[in-house]
């Protein structure tokens, strides 16, 4: 089991550029979650999908952020245009199901720095 | 709505000391409760869980008991090691919820 795979591990980009973060969930997991973590705001849920369908995107900070899940094995989080305040670690997590006894498996994260 | 409250850090202990990190929750129904650990530079990892009242989750010497009467799920370890230095998150997933609610995290530092 390769776990949840995120790429890239680190991304440094200039303000105004488009940034795309990628996630491959664990095979067979049907729920996928995108989180952002900063020292100031802690861990924030941005959006989550069940069976590839976005269920709750209320945590997406603004229209500059978008997420897609075209199939069960791949998701992207895009920021366009990026701003310095978007600098954070972005985590993807997946879950086997919606049942309350299922936990999440997290990826190792993408550390984004916008300069 | 559902919520989790855990003790604020940082918590600093000497090696071999006893550890308690307090966690209380508010939820309707019968949620499942979790502790996650995040080591520096890594993602969160599931440490232990309990899915019903009076269940005890345990892993790597850590334990937590699901106490419905006090709505608590305190994390304990009898003798901590330097390698336990990390951030610990208490969390719950409600019986009718699709997502996990995380606490704010408690940073633990163990000095040799």
mmCIF file of C-alpha atoms in Angstrom:
data_model
loop_
_atom_site.group_PDB
_atom_site.id
_atom_site.type_symbol
_atom_site.label_atom_id
_atom_site.label_comp_id
_atom_site.label_asym_id
_atom_site.label_seq_id
_atom_site.Cartn_x
_atom_site.Cartn_y
_atom_site.Cartn_z
ATOM 1 C CA UNK A 1 0.000 0.000 0.000
ATOM 2 C CA UNK A 2 1.713 3.169 -1.222
ATOM 3 C CA UNK A 3 -0.438 5.459 0.883
ATOM 4 C CA UNK A 4 -1.733 8.821 -0.256
ATOM 5 C CA UNK A 5 0.701 10.327 -2.718
ATOM 6 C CA UNK A 6 1.061 14.063 -3.157
ATOM 7 C CA UNK A 7 3.193 15.998 -5.596
ATOM 8 C CA UNK A 8 5.216 18.051 -5.608
ATOM 9 C CA UNK A 9 6.623 17.937 -2.054
ATOM 10 C CA UNK A 10 7.817 21.512 -2.317
ATOM 11 C CA UNK A 11 6.747 24.316 -4.636
ATOM 12 C CA UNK A 12 8.142 27.815 -4.817
ATOM 13 C CA UNK A 13 6.402 30.180 -7.178
ATOM 14 C CA UNK A 14 6.087 33.863 -7.840
ATOM 15 C CA UNK A 15 3.012 35.841 -6.979
ATOM 16 C CA UNK A 16 0.489 35.765 -9.795
ATOM 17 C CA UNK A 17 1.519 32.387 -11.138
ATOM 18 C CA UNK A 18 -0.769 29.391 -11.366
ATOM 19 C CA UNK A 19 -0.041 26.523 -8.989
ATOM 20 C CA UNK A 20 -1.377 22.979 -9.298
ATOM 21 C CA UNK A 21 -1.108 20.472 -6.487
ATOM 22 C CA UNK A 22 -1.765 16.811 -7.132
ATOM 23 C CA UNK A 23 -3.029 13.921 -5.075
ATOM 24 C CA UNK A 24 -3.444 10.200 -5.616
ATOM 25 C CA UNK A 25 -5.632 8.635 -2.915
ATOM 26 C CA UNK A 26 -5.362 5.096 -1.665
ATOM 27 C CA UNK A 27 -6.961 2.666 -4.076
ATOM 28 C CA UNK A 28 -10.483 1.801 -2.973
ATOM 29 C CA UNK A 29 -10.928 4.891 -0.827
ATOM 30 C CA UNK A 30 -13.985 6.810 -1.968
ATOM 31 C CA UNK A 31 -13.624 10.030 0.029
ATOM 32 C CA UNK A 32 -10.918 12.633 -0.556
ATOM 33 C CA UNK A 33 -10.147 15.741 1.458
ATOM 34 C CA UNK A 34 -7.923 18.783 0.854
ATOM 35 C CA UNK A 35 -6.545 20.610 3.897
ATOM 36 C CA UNK A 36 -4.338 23.639 4.390
ATOM 37 C CA UNK A 37 -2.107 24.056 7.433
ATOM 38 C CA UNK A 38 -0.456 27.253 8.658
ATOM 39 C CA UNK A 39 0.926 28.343 11.981
ATOM 40 C CA UNK A 40 -1.640 31.113 12.267
ATOM 41 C CA UNK A 41 -4.806 29.247 11.278
ATOM 42 C CA UNK A 42 -3.903 25.642 12.022
ATOM 43 C CA UNK A 43 -5.504 22.864 9.985
ATOM 44 C CA UNK A 44 -8.327 23.998 7.688
ATOM 45 C CA UNK A 45 -10.561 21.796 5.542
ATOM 46 C CA UNK A 46 -10.815 23.307 2.076
ATOM 47 C CA UNK A 47 -12.997 20.833 0.176
ATOM 48 C CA UNK A 48 -13.951 17.188 0.154
ATOM 49 C CA UNK A 49 -15.240 14.706 -2.396
ATOM 50 C CA UNK A 50 -17.274 11.525 -2.102
ATOM 51 C CA UNK A 51 -17.162 9.197 -5.095
ATOM 52 C CA UNK A 52 -15.449 11.948 -7.109
ATOM 53 C CA UNK A 53 -18.256 14.454 -6.457
ATOM 54 C CA UNK A 54 -17.510 17.652 -4.515
ATOM 55 C CA UNK A 55 -19.654 17.631 -1.383
ATOM 56 C CA UNK A 56 -18.558 20.647 0.613
ATOM 57 C CA UNK A 57 -16.335 23.426 -0.699
ATOM 58 C CA UNK A 58 -17.254 25.968 1.944
ATOM 59 C CA UNK A 59 -13.658 26.046 3.143
ATOM 60 C CA UNK A 60 -12.229 27.188 -0.169
ATOM 61 C CA UNK A 61 -10.980 30.681 0.654
ATOM 62 C CA UNK A 62 -11.936 32.410 -2.568
ATOM 63 C CA UNK A 63 -12.486 31.984 -6.269
ATOM 64 C CA UNK A 64 -8.762 31.768 -6.895
ATOM 65 C CA UNK A 65 -8.923 28.234 -5.510
ATOM 66 C CA UNK A 66 -10.457 25.342 -7.423
ATOM 67 C CA UNK A 67 -10.354 21.572 -7.032
ATOM 68 C CA UNK A 68 -11.229 18.706 -9.314
ATOM 69 C CA UNK A 69 -11.450 14.962 -9.056
ATOM 70 C CA UNK A 70 -11.797 13.614 -12.588
ATOM 71 C CA UNK A 71 -11.569 9.986 -11.461
ATOM 72 C CA UNK A 72 -11.214 7.880 -8.346
ATOM 73 C CA UNK A 73 -7.423 7.887 -8.437
ATOM 74 C CA UNK A 74 -6.555 11.539 -8.980
ATOM 75 C CA UNK A 75 -7.372 14.991 -7.665
ATOM 76 C CA UNK A 76 -5.927 18.460 -8.189
ATOM 77 C CA UNK A 77 -6.037 21.683 -6.214
ATOM 78 C CA UNK A 78 -5.333 24.753 -8.307
ATOM 79 C CA UNK A 79 -4.578 28.301 -7.218
ATOM 80 C CA UNK A 80 -4.747 30.961 -9.894
ATOM 81 C CA UNK A 81 -3.390 33.564 -9.406
ATOM 82 C CA UNK A 82 -1.305 32.711 -6.368
ATOM 83 C CA UNK A 83 -0.592 35.224 -3.587
ATOM 84 C CA UNK A 84 1.977 35.244 -0.763
ATOM 85 C CA UNK A 85 -0.782 34.588 1.803
ATOM 86 C CA UNK A 86 -1.415 31.233 0.117
ATOM 87 C CA UNK A 87 1.931 30.006 1.454
ATOM 88 C CA UNK A 88 1.169 26.955 3.574
ATOM 89 C CA UNK A 89 1.415 23.184 3.667
ATOM 90 C CA UNK A 90 -1.406 21.571 1.704
ATOM 91 C CA UNK A 91 -2.456 18.062 2.664
ATOM 92 C CA UNK A 92 -4.587 15.570 0.853
ATOM 93 C CA UNK A 93 -6.294 12.771 2.778
ATOM 94 C CA UNK A 94 -8.480 9.866 1.792
ATOM 95 C CA UNK A 95 -10.950 7.671 3.634
ATOM 96 C CA UNK A 96 -12.378 4.242 2.942
ATOM 97 C CA UNK A 97 -15.932 5.401 3.479
ATOM 98 C CA UNK A 98 -18.342 7.823 5.047
ATOM 99 C CA UNK A 99 -18.988 5.662 8.057
ATOM 100 C CA UNK A 100 -18.183 7.293 11.362
ATOM 101 C CA UNK A 101 -15.613 4.705 12.362
ATOM 102 C CA UNK A 102 -13.373 5.363 9.351
ATOM 103 C CA UNK A 103 -10.344 7.535 9.879
ATOM 104 C CA UNK A 104 -8.346 9.412 7.281
ATOM 105 C CA UNK A 105 -4.996 8.595 5.751
ATOM 106 C CA UNK A 106 -2.982 11.719 5.032
ATOM 107 C CA UNK A 107 -0.337 12.336 2.421
ATOM 108 C CA UNK A 108 3.002 13.904 3.272
ATOM 109 C CA UNK A 109 1.871 17.308 2.071
ATOM 110 C CA UNK A 110 3.011 19.944 -0.395
ATOM 111 C CA UNK A 111 4.830 22.909 1.080
ATOM 112 C CA UNK A 112 3.892 25.921 -1.043
ATOM 113 C CA UNK A 113 5.842 29.149 -0.885
ATOM 114 C CA UNK A 114 4.616 32.110 -2.898
ATOM 115 C CA UNK A 115 7.153 34.929 -3.156
ATOM 116 C CA UNK B 1 -22.454 21.561 15.846
ATOM 117 C CA UNK B 2 -19.834 18.993 16.691
ATOM 118 C CA UNK B 3 -16.611 20.273 18.205
ATOM 119 C CA UNK B 4 -13.391 19.153 19.880
ATOM 120 C CA UNK B 5 -11.460 21.027 22.559
ATOM 121 C CA UNK B 6 -7.962 19.977 23.544
ATOM 122 C CA UNK B 7 -5.458 21.422 25.930
ATOM 123 C CA UNK B 8 -3.291 24.181 24.609
ATOM 124 C CA UNK B 9 0.374 23.626 24.230
ATOM 125 C CA UNK B 10 3.176 23.587 24.115
ATOM 126 C CA UNK B 11 3.684 20.814 26.621
ATOM 127 C CA UNK B 12 7.277 20.172 27.642
ATOM 128 C CA UNK B 13 8.233 17.088 29.623
ATOM 129 C CA UNK B 14 11.366 15.234 30.560
ATOM 130 C CA UNK B 15 12.035 11.811 29.124
ATOM 131 C CA UNK B 16 10.253 8.998 31.020
ATOM 132 C CA UNK B 17 7.653 11.370 32.451
ATOM 133 C CA UNK B 18 3.935 10.545 32.434
ATOM 134 C CA UNK B 19 1.914 12.245 29.722
ATOM 135 C CA UNK B 20 -1.692 13.366 29.679
ATOM 136 C CA UNK B 21 -3.195 15.501 26.918
ATOM 137 C CA UNK B 22 -6.784 16.411 27.657
ATOM 138 C CA UNK B 23 -9.509 16.281 25.035
ATOM 139 C CA UNK B 24 -13.234 16.886 25.395
ATOM 140 C CA UNK B 25 -15.877 16.866 22.726
ATOM 141 C CA UNK B 26 -19.388 17.991 21.910
ATOM 142 C CA UNK B 27 -21.441 15.861 19.567
ATOM 143 C CA UNK B 28 -24.890 14.468 19.056
ATOM 144 C CA UNK B 29 -25.305 10.739 18.914
ATOM 145 C CA UNK B 30 -22.358 8.408 19.207
ATOM 146 C CA UNK B 31 -19.282 9.678 17.401
ATOM 147 C CA UNK B 32 -16.033 7.852 16.859
ATOM 148 C CA UNK B 33 -12.991 9.448 18.485
ATOM 149 C CA UNK B 34 -9.443 9.603 17.197
ATOM 150 C CA UNK B 35 -5.970 10.768 18.096
ATOM 151 C CA UNK B 36 -3.662 11.749 15.263
ATOM 152 C CA UNK B 37 0.045 12.550 15.530
ATOM 153 C CA UNK B 38 2.086 14.805 13.263
ATOM 154 C CA UNK B 39 5.858 14.513 13.340
ATOM 155 C CA UNK B 40 7.932 17.426 11.999
ATOM 156 C CA UNK B 41 7.719 17.736 8.232
ATOM 157 C CA UNK B 42 5.140 14.976 7.871
ATOM 158 C CA UNK B 43 1.411 14.547 7.463
ATOM 159 C CA UNK B 44 -0.956 13.499 10.203
ATOM 160 C CA UNK B 45 -0.962 9.812 11.119
ATOM 161 C CA UNK B 46 -3.694 7.942 12.902
ATOM 162 C CA UNK B 47 -2.383 7.032 16.364
ATOM 163 C CA UNK B 48 -5.429 5.343 17.874
ATOM 164 C CA UNK B 49 -9.184 5.368 17.808
ATOM 165 C CA UNK B 50 -12.274 4.284 19.736
ATOM 166 C CA UNK B 51 -15.676 3.817 18.168
ATOM 167 C CA UNK B 52 -17.988 3.387 21.149
ATOM 168 C CA UNK B 53 -18.307 4.312 24.796
ATOM 169 C CA UNK B 54 -15.816 2.678 27.195
ATOM 170 C CA UNK B 55 -13.633 1.496 24.313
ATOM 171 C CA UNK B 56 -9.915 1.949 24.878
ATOM 172 C CA UNK B 57 -7.712 2.709 21.901
ATOM 173 C CA UNK B 58 -4.022 1.961 22.213
ATOM 174 C CA UNK B 59 -0.890 2.097 20.076
ATOM 175 C CA UNK B 60 2.849 2.605 20.638
ATOM 176 C CA UNK B 61 2.336 2.838 24.397
ATOM 177 C CA UNK B 62 -0.338 5.526 24.072
ATOM 178 C CA UNK B 63 -3.860 4.955 25.378
ATOM 179 C CA UNK B 64 -7.155 6.816 25.395
ATOM 180 C CA UNK B 65 -10.535 5.752 26.760
ATOM 181 C CA UNK B 66 -13.846 6.904 25.312
ATOM 182 C CA UNK B 67 -15.744 8.374 28.281
ATOM 183 C CA UNK B 68 -19.259 9.278 27.281
ATOM 184 C CA UNK B 69 -20.269 10.424 30.768
ATOM 185 C CA UNK B 70 -17.566 13.096 30.746
ATOM 186 C CA UNK B 71 -17.427 13.493 26.935
ATOM 187 C CA UNK B 72 -13.668 13.026 27.080
ATOM 188 C CA UNK B 73 -10.935 11.133 25.267
ATOM 189 C CA UNK B 74 -7.704 12.001 27.082
ATOM 190 C CA UNK B 75 -4.423 10.737 25.654
ATOM 191 C CA UNK B 76 -1.984 9.118 28.086
ATOM 192 C CA UNK B 77 1.423 7.493 28.005
ATOM 193 C CA UNK B 78 3.258 6.146 30.992
ATOM 194 C CA UNK B 79 6.827 6.977 29.954
ATOM 195 C CA UNK B 80 7.499 9.357 27.091
ATOM 196 C CA UNK B 81 10.553 9.331 24.861
ATOM 197 C CA UNK B 82 12.287 12.068 22.903
ATOM 198 C CA UNK B 83 10.900 10.465 19.742
ATOM 199 C CA UNK B 84 7.353 11.241 20.939
ATOM 200 C CA UNK B 85 7.952 14.947 20.303
ATOM 201 C CA UNK B 86 5.250 15.909 17.830
ATOM 202 C CA UNK B 87 1.889 17.645 17.517
ATOM 203 C CA UNK B 88 -1.103 15.617 18.698
ATOM 204 C CA UNK B 89 -4.629 16.171 17.366
ATOM 205 C CA UNK B 90 -7.814 14.934 18.969
ATOM 206 C CA UNK B 91 -10.664 14.396 16.512
ATOM 207 C CA UNK B 92 -14.180 13.062 16.157
ATOM 208 C CA UNK B 93 -16.378 11.791 13.366
ATOM 209 C CA UNK B 94 -20.069 12.007 14.102
ATOM 210 C CA UNK B 95 -22.472 9.185 13.501
ATOM 211 C CA UNK B 96 -24.103 11.126 10.675
ATOM 212 C CA UNK B 97 -21.080 13.111 9.488
ATOM 213 C CA UNK B 98 -18.998 12.711 6.386
ATOM 214 C CA UNK B 99 -16.005 14.566 7.750
ATOM 215 C CA UNK B 100 -13.749 14.458 10.777
ATOM 216 C CA UNK B 101 -13.650 17.417 13.150
ATOM 217 C CA UNK B 102 -10.116 18.103 14.403
ATOM 218 C CA UNK B 103 -8.988 19.885 17.532
ATOM 219 C CA UNK B 104 -6.413 22.640 17.310
ATOM 220 C CA UNK B 105 -3.491 20.371 18.163
ATOM 221 C CA UNK B 106 -1.128 20.163 21.134
ATOM 222 C CA UNK B 107 2.607 20.462 20.578
ATOM 223 C CA UNK B 108 4.600 18.092 22.772
ATOM 224 C CA UNK B 109 8.333 18.462 23.340
ATOM 225 C CA UNK B 110 10.316 15.874 25.275
ATOM 226 C CA UNK B 111 13.736 16.844 26.580
ATOM 227 C CA UNK B 112 16.423 14.209 27.197
#
